[in-house]
Coordinates of C-alpha atoms in Angstrom, one line a residue:
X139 CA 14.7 9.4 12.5
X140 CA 15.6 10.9 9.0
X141 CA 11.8 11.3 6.9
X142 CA 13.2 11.1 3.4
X143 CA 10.1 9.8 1.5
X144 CA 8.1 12.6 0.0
X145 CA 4.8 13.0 -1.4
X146 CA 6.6 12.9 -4.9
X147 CA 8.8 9.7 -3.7
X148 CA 5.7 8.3 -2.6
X149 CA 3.5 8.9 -5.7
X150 CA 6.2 7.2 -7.8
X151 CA 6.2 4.2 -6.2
X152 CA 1.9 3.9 -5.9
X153 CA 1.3 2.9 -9.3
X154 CA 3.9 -0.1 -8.9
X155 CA 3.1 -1.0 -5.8
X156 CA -0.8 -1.6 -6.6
X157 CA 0.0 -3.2 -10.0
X158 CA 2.4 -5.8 -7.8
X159 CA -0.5 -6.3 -5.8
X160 CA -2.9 -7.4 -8.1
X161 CA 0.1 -9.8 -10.0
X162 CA 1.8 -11.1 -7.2
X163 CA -0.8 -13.4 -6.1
X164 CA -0.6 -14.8 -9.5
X165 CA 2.9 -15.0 -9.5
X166 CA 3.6 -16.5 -6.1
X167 CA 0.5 -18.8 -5.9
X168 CA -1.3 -17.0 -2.7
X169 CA -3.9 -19.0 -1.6
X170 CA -2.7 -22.1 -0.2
X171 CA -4.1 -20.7 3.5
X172 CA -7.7 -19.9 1.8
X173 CA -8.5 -18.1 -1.3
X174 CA -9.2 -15.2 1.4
X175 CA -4.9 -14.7 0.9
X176 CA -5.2 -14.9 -3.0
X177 CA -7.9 -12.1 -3.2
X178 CA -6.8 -9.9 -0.4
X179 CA -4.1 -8.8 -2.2
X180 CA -5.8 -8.3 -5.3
X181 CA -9.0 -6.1 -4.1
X182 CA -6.5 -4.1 -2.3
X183 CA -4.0 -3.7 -5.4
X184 CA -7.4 -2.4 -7.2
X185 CA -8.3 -0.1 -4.4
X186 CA -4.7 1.2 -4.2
X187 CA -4.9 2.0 -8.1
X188 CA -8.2 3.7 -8.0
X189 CA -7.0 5.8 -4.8
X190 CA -3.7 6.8 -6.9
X191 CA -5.4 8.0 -9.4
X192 CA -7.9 10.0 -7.3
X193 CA -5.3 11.7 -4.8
X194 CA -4.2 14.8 -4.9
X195 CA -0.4 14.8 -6.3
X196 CA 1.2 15.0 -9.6
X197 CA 0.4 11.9 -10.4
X198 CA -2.9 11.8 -9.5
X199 CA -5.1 11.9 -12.4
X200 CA -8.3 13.5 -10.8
X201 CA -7.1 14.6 -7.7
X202 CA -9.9 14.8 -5.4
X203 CA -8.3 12.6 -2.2
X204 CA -6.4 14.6 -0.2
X205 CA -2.5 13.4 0.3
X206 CA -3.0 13.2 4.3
X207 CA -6.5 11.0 3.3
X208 CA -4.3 8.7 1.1
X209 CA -1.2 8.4 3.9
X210 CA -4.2 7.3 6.4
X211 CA -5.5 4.3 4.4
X212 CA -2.1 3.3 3.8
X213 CA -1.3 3.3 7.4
X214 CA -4.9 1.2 8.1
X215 CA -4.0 -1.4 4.6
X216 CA -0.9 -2.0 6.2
X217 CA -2.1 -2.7 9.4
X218 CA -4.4 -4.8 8.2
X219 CA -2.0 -6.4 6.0
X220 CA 0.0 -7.6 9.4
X221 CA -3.0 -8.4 11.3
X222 CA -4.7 -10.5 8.7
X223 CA -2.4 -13.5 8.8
X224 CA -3.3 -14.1 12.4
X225 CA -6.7 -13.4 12.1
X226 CA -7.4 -15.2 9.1
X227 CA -4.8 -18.3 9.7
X228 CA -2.7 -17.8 6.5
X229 CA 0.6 -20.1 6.3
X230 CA 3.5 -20.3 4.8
X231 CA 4.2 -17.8 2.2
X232 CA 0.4 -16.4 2.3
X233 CA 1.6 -15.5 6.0
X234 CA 4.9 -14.3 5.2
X235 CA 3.6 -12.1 1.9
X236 CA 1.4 -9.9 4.0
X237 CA 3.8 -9.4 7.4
X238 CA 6.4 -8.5 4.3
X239 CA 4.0 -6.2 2.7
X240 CA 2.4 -4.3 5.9
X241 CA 5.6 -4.4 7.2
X242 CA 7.0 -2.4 3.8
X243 CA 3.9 -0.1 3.9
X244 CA 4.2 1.3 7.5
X245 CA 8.6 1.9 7.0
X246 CA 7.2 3.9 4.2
X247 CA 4.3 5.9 5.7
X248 CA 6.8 6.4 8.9
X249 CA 9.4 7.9 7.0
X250 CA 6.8 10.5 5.2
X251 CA 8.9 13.7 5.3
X252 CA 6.4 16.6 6.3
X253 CA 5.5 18.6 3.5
X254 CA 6.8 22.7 4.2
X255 CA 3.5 25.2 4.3
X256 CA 4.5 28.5 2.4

């Protein structure tokens, strides 16, 4: 498998990605399963902000969470992401937005390209 997305690729698309999930349960009316599907997505688009701006790469604003660190709790969001609509009973497009979402999250993580040592 070709690993394309690198640690720049990937900091370029963290800010986005947490700012879409804060708005998109606004946007798309999550909740119908349980307010559980409305907020889920939103404390994790706040986490996923705050952990941007902590880890260490160039757009990192404190850099104090190590890349690897960051690449982990992806990995367990978007598992979580894809277990929670079976766990929790979400429907419809609560159900559909978080398989979609976890679904996006691990392609990305999986396609990491490994970063050279010098």
């Amino acid at each position: 498998m070709m690993k394309f997305v690198t640690k720049r690729i990937h900091a370029f698309l963290d800010y986005p990605v947490a700012i879409a999930l804060m708005a998109l349960p606004f946007v798309l009316g999550l909740g119908g399963s349980g307010p559980l599907a409305f907020y889920l997505s939103l404390a994790t688009g706040v986490a996923a902000f705050i952990l941007t701006v902590l880890t260490d790469h160039h757009l990192g604003v404190f850099r104090v969470v190590p890349y690897k660190v960051h690449l982990m709790v992806d990995f367990l969001v978007a598992t979580v992401f894809i277990i929670a609509p079976f766990v929790l009973s979400f429907e419809g497009i609560d159900k559909f937005y978080y398989l979609i979402n976890g679904i996006a999250v691990l392609v990305v993580v999986s396609l990491h390209k490994p970063e050279m040592s010098v």
